[in-house]
Short mmCIF file of C-alpha atoms and ligand atoms in Angstrom, two decimals:
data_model
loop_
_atom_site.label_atom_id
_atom_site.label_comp_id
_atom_site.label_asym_id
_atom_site.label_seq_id
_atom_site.Cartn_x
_atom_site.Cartn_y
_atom_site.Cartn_z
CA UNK A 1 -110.09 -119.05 97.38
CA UNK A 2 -114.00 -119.44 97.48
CA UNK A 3 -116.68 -117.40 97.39
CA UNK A 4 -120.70 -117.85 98.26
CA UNK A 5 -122.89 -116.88 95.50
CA UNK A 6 -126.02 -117.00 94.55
CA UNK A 7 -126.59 -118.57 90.77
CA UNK A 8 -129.49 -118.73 88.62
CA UNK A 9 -129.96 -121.82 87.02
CA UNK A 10 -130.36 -121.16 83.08
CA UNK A 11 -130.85 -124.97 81.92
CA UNK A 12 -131.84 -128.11 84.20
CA UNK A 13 -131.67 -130.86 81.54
CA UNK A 14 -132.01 -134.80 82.10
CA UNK A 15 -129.13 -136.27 80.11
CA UNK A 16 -130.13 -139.96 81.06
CA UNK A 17 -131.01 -142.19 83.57
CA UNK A 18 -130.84 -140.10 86.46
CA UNK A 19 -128.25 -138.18 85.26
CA UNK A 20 -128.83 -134.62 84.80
CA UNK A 21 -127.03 -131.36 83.17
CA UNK A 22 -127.64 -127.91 84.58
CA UNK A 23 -126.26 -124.59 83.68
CA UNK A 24 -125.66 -121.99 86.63
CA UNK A 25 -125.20 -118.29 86.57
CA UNK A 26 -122.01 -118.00 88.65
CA UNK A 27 -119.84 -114.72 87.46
CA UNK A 28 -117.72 -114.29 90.45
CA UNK A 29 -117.02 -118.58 90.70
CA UNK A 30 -116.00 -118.71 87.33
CA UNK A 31 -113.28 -116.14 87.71
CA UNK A 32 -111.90 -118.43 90.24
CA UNK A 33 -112.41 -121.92 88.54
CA UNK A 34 -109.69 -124.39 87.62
CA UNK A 35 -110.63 -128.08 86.34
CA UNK A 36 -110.90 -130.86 88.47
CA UNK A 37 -112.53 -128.46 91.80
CA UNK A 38 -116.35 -128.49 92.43
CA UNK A 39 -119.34 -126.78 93.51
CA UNK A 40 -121.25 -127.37 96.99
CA UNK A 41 -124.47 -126.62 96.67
CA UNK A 42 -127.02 -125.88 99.18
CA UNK A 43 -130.09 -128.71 98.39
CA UNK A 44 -133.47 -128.61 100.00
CA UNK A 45 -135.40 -126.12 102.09
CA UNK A 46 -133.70 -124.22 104.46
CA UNK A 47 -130.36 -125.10 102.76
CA UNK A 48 -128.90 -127.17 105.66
CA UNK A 49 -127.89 -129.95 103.01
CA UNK A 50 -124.96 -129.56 100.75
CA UNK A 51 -124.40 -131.59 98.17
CA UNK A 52 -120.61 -131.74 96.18
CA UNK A 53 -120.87 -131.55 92.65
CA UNK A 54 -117.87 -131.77 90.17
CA UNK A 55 -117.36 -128.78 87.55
CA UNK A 56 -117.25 -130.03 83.62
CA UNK A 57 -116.63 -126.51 81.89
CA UNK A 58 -117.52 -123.05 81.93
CA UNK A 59 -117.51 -119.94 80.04
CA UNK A 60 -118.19 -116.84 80.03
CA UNK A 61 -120.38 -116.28 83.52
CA UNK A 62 -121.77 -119.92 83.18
CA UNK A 63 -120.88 -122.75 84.85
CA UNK A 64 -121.73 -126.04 83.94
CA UNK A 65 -122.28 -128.93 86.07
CA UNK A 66 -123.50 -132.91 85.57
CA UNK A 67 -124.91 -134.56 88.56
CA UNK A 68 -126.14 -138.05 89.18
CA UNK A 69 -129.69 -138.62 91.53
CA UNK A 70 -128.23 -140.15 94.42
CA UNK A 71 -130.55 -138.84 97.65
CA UNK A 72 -133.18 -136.16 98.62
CA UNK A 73 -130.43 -133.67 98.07
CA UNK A 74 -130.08 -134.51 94.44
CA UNK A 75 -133.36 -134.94 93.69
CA UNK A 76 -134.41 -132.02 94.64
CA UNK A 77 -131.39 -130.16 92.77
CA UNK A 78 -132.92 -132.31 90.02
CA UNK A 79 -136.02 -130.96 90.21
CA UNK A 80 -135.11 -127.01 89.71
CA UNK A 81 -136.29 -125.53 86.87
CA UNK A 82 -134.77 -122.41 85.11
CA UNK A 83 -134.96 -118.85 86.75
CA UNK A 84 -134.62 -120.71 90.45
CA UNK A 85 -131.76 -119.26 92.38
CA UNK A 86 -129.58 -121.22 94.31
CA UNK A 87 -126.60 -120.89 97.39
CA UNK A 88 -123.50 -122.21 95.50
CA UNK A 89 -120.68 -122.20 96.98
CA UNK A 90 -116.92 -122.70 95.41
CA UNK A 91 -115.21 -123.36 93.68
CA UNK A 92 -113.32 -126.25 96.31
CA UNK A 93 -110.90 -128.42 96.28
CA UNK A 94 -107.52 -128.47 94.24
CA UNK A 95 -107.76 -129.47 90.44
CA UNK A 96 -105.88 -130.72 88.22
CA UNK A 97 -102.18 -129.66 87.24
CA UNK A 98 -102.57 -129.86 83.40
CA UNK A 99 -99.42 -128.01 82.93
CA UNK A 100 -97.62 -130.79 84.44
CA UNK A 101 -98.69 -133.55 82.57
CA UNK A 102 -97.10 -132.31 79.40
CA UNK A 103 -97.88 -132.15 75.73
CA UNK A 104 -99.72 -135.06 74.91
CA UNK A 105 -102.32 -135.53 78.31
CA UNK A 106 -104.62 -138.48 78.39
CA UNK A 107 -107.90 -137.96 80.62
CA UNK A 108 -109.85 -140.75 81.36
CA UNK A 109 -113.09 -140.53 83.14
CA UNK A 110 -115.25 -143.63 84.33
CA UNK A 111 -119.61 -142.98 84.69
CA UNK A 112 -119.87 -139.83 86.41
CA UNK A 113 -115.67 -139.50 86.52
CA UNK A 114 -116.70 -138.34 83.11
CA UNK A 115 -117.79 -134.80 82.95
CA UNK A 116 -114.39 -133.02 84.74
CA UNK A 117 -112.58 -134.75 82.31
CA UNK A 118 -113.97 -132.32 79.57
CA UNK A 119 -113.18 -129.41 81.48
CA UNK A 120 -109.06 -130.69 81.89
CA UNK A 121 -109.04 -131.54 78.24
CA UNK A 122 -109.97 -128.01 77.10
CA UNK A 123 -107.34 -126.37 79.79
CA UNK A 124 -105.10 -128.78 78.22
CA UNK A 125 -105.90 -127.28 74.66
CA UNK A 126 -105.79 -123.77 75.53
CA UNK A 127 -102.06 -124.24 76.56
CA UNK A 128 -101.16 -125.41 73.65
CA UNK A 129 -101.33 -129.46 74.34
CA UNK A 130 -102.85 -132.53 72.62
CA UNK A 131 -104.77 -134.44 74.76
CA UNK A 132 -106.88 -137.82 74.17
CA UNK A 133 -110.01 -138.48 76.11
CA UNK A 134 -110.80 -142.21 77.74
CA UNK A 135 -114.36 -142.75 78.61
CA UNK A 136 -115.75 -145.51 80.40
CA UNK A 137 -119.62 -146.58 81.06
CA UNK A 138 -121.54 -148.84 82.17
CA UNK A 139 -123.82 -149.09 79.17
CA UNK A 140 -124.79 -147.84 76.18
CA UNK A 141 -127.56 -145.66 78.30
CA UNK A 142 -124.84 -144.42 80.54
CA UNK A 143 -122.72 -142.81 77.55
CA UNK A 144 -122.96 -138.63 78.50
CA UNK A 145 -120.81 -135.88 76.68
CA UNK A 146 -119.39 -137.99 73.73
CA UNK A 147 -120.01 -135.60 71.47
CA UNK A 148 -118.24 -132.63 73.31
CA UNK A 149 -115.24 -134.90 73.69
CA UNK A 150 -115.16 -135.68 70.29
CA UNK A 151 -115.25 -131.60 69.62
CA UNK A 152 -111.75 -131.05 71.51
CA UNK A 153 -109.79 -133.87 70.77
CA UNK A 154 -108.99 -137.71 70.22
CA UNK A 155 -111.65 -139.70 72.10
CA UNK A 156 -111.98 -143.69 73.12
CA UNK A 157 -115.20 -144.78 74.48
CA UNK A 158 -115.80 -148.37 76.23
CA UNK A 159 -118.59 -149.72 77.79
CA UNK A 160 -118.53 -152.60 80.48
CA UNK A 161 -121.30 -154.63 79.10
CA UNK A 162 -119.78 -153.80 75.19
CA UNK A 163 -123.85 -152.41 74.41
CA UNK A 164 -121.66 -149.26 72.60
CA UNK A 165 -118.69 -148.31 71.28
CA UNK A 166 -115.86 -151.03 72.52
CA UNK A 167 -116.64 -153.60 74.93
CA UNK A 168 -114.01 -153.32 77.59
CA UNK A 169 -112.57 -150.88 80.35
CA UNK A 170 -110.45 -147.72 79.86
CA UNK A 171 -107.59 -149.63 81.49
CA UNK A 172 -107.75 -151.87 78.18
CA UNK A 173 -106.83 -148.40 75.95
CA UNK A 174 -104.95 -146.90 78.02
CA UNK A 175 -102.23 -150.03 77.38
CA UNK A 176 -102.26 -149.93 74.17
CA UNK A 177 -101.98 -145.87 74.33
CA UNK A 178 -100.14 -145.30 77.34
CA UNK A 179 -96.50 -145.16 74.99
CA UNK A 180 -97.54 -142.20 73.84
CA UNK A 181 -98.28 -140.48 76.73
CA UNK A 182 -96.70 -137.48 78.10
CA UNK A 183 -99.25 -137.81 81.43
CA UNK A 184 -102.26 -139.31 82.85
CA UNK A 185 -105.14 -137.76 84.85
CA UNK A 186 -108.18 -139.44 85.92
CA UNK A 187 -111.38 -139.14 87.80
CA UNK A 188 -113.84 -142.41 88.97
CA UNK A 189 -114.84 -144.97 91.39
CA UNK A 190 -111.39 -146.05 93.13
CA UNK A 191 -110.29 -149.58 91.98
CA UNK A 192 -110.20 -147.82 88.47
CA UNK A 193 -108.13 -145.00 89.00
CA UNK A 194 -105.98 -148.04 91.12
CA UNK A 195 -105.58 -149.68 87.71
CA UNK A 196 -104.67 -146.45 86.28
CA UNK A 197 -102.24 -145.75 88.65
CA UNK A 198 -100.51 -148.75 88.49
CA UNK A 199 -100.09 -148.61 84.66
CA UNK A 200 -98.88 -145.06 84.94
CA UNK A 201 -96.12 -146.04 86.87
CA UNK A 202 -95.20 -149.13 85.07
CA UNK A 203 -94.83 -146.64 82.19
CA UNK A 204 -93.09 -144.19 84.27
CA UNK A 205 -95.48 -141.53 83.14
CA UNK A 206 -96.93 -138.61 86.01
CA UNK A 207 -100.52 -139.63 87.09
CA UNK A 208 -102.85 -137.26 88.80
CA UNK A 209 -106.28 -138.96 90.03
CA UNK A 210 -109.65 -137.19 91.38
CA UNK A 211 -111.09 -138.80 94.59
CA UNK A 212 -114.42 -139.32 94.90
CA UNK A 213 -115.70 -139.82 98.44
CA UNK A 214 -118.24 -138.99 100.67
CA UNK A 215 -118.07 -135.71 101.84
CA UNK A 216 -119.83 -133.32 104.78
CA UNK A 217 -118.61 -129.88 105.26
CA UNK A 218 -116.70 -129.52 102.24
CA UNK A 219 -114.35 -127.03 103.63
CA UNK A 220 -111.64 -129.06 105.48
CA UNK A 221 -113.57 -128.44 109.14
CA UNK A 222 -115.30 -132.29 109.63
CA UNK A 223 -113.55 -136.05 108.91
CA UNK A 224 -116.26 -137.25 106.73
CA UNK A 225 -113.75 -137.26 103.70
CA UNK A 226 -110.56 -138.38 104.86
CA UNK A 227 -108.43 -140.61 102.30
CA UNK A 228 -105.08 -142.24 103.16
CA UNK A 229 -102.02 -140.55 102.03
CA UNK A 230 -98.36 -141.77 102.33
CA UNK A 231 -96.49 -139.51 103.97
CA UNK A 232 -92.13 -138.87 103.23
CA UNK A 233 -91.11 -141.24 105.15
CA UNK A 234 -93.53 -143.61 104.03
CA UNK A 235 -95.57 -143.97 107.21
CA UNK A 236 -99.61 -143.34 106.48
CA UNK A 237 -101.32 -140.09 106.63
CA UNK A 238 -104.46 -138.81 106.32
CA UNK A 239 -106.01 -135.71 104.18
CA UNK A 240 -109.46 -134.25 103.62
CA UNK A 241 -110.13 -135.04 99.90
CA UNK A 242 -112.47 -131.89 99.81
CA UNK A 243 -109.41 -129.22 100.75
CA UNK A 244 -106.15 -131.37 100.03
CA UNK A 245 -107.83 -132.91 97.00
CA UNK A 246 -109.93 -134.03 95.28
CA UNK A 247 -106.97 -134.29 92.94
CA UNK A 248 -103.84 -135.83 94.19
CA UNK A 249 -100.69 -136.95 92.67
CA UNK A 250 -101.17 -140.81 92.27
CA UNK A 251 -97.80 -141.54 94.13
CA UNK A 252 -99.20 -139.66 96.93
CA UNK A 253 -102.76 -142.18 97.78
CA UNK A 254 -102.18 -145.25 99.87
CA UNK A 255 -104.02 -147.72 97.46
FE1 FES B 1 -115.68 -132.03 105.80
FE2 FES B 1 -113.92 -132.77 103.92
S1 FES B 1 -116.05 -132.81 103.81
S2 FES B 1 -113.51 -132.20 105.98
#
């Protein structure tokens, strides 16, 4: 279930390079939220443009989102300053399954994979669980929410270019930690939640992976976001990432 509400931005701040971190009013979303869904959000004047954006935490009646300057639309959501009121509508999609990945949950989030990550890891500690957190950037400039990570539970952080933390990928930890692993959930671009798949699987561990993909409507009603699924009998399918995901059970994507 979703609702349309109008939220109240209480803070608009720029984490990094066009990366920014706003707080939203939202009492009647939050009651609804589950990690891993998101937030489409009406951009620009006369609110023809939605824009998807991926839910990191909330609490209490705020919701908290982190959102990366891609277009007009984003810019312009970029640009809101506190007391503005925007159309919000959510929260979409199906999340994560954090029960089902069992005790000892590994998230790993890649660049702006990142910030759902934090929301599944403190699901995952509410029930009782120990998760670890891997966190991939680009750079040393890229690394967002470190700190909150560190806060919940036990956190790795690479970067590509090795300008912080350990030079490397998240596939490179989650090797060496994989053993340990009771499941594995992941958000990012696709050829590293491919990687993550695949090493799930070798380790016969569950695997649950947010899409990312270009998306329209955001309610299931255009084809903007289709993904290929395998169906039963192992003939190819096709879902809407935006109402069958964006989280889907790794087994489940045609890589
Ligand atoms: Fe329109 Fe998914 S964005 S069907």
């Amino acid at each position: 279930m979703s609702i349309q509400e109008n939220c109240r931005v209480v803070e608009n701040t720029r984490l990094g390079e066009g990366l920014y971190l706003m707080v939203l009013d939202a009492p009647e979303i939050v009651k609804l939220t589950q990690c891993g869904q998101f937030v489409h959000i009406a951009c620009g004047e006369g609110h023809l443009l939605r824009r998807p954006i991926s839910i990191c935490t909330w609490q209490g009646s705020h919701l908290r989102i982190v959102f990366q300057v891609k277009g007009d639309g984003t810019k312009w959501l970029s640009e809101r300053k506190v007391g503005d009121v925007l159309d919000v509508l959510g929260p979409l999609g199906h999340g994560f399954d954090v029960q089902a990945l069992g005790d000892r949950p590994i998230f790993i989030g890649g660049g702006i994979g990142v910030p759902p990550m934090l929301g599944c890891v403190r699901t995952a500690v509410e029930k009782g669980a120990q998760p670890a957190a891997i966190l991939g950037f680009r750079n040393k400039g890229a690394v967002i929410l470190e700190g909150d990570f560190r806060d919940e539970c036990e956190t790795f952080v690479t970067t590509d270019d090795g300008t912080y933390a350990r030079h490397g990928f998240v596939t490179d930890v989650l090797k060496e930690q994989v053993a340990g692993a009771t499941g594995v959930a992941a958000c990012g671009p696709k050829p590293m939640l491919k990687a993550i798949a695949a090493i799930a699987k070798e380790a016969g561990v569950p695997c649950q992976v947010s899409m990312e993909e270009r998306m329209g409507c955001g309610i299931g009603a255009c084809l903007v976001c289709a993904c290929a699924l395998k169906s039963e009998n192992g003939e190819t399918r096709y879902g809407h990432v935006c109402k069958d995901g964006p989280v889907f059970n790794a087994e489940e994507v045609e890589w």
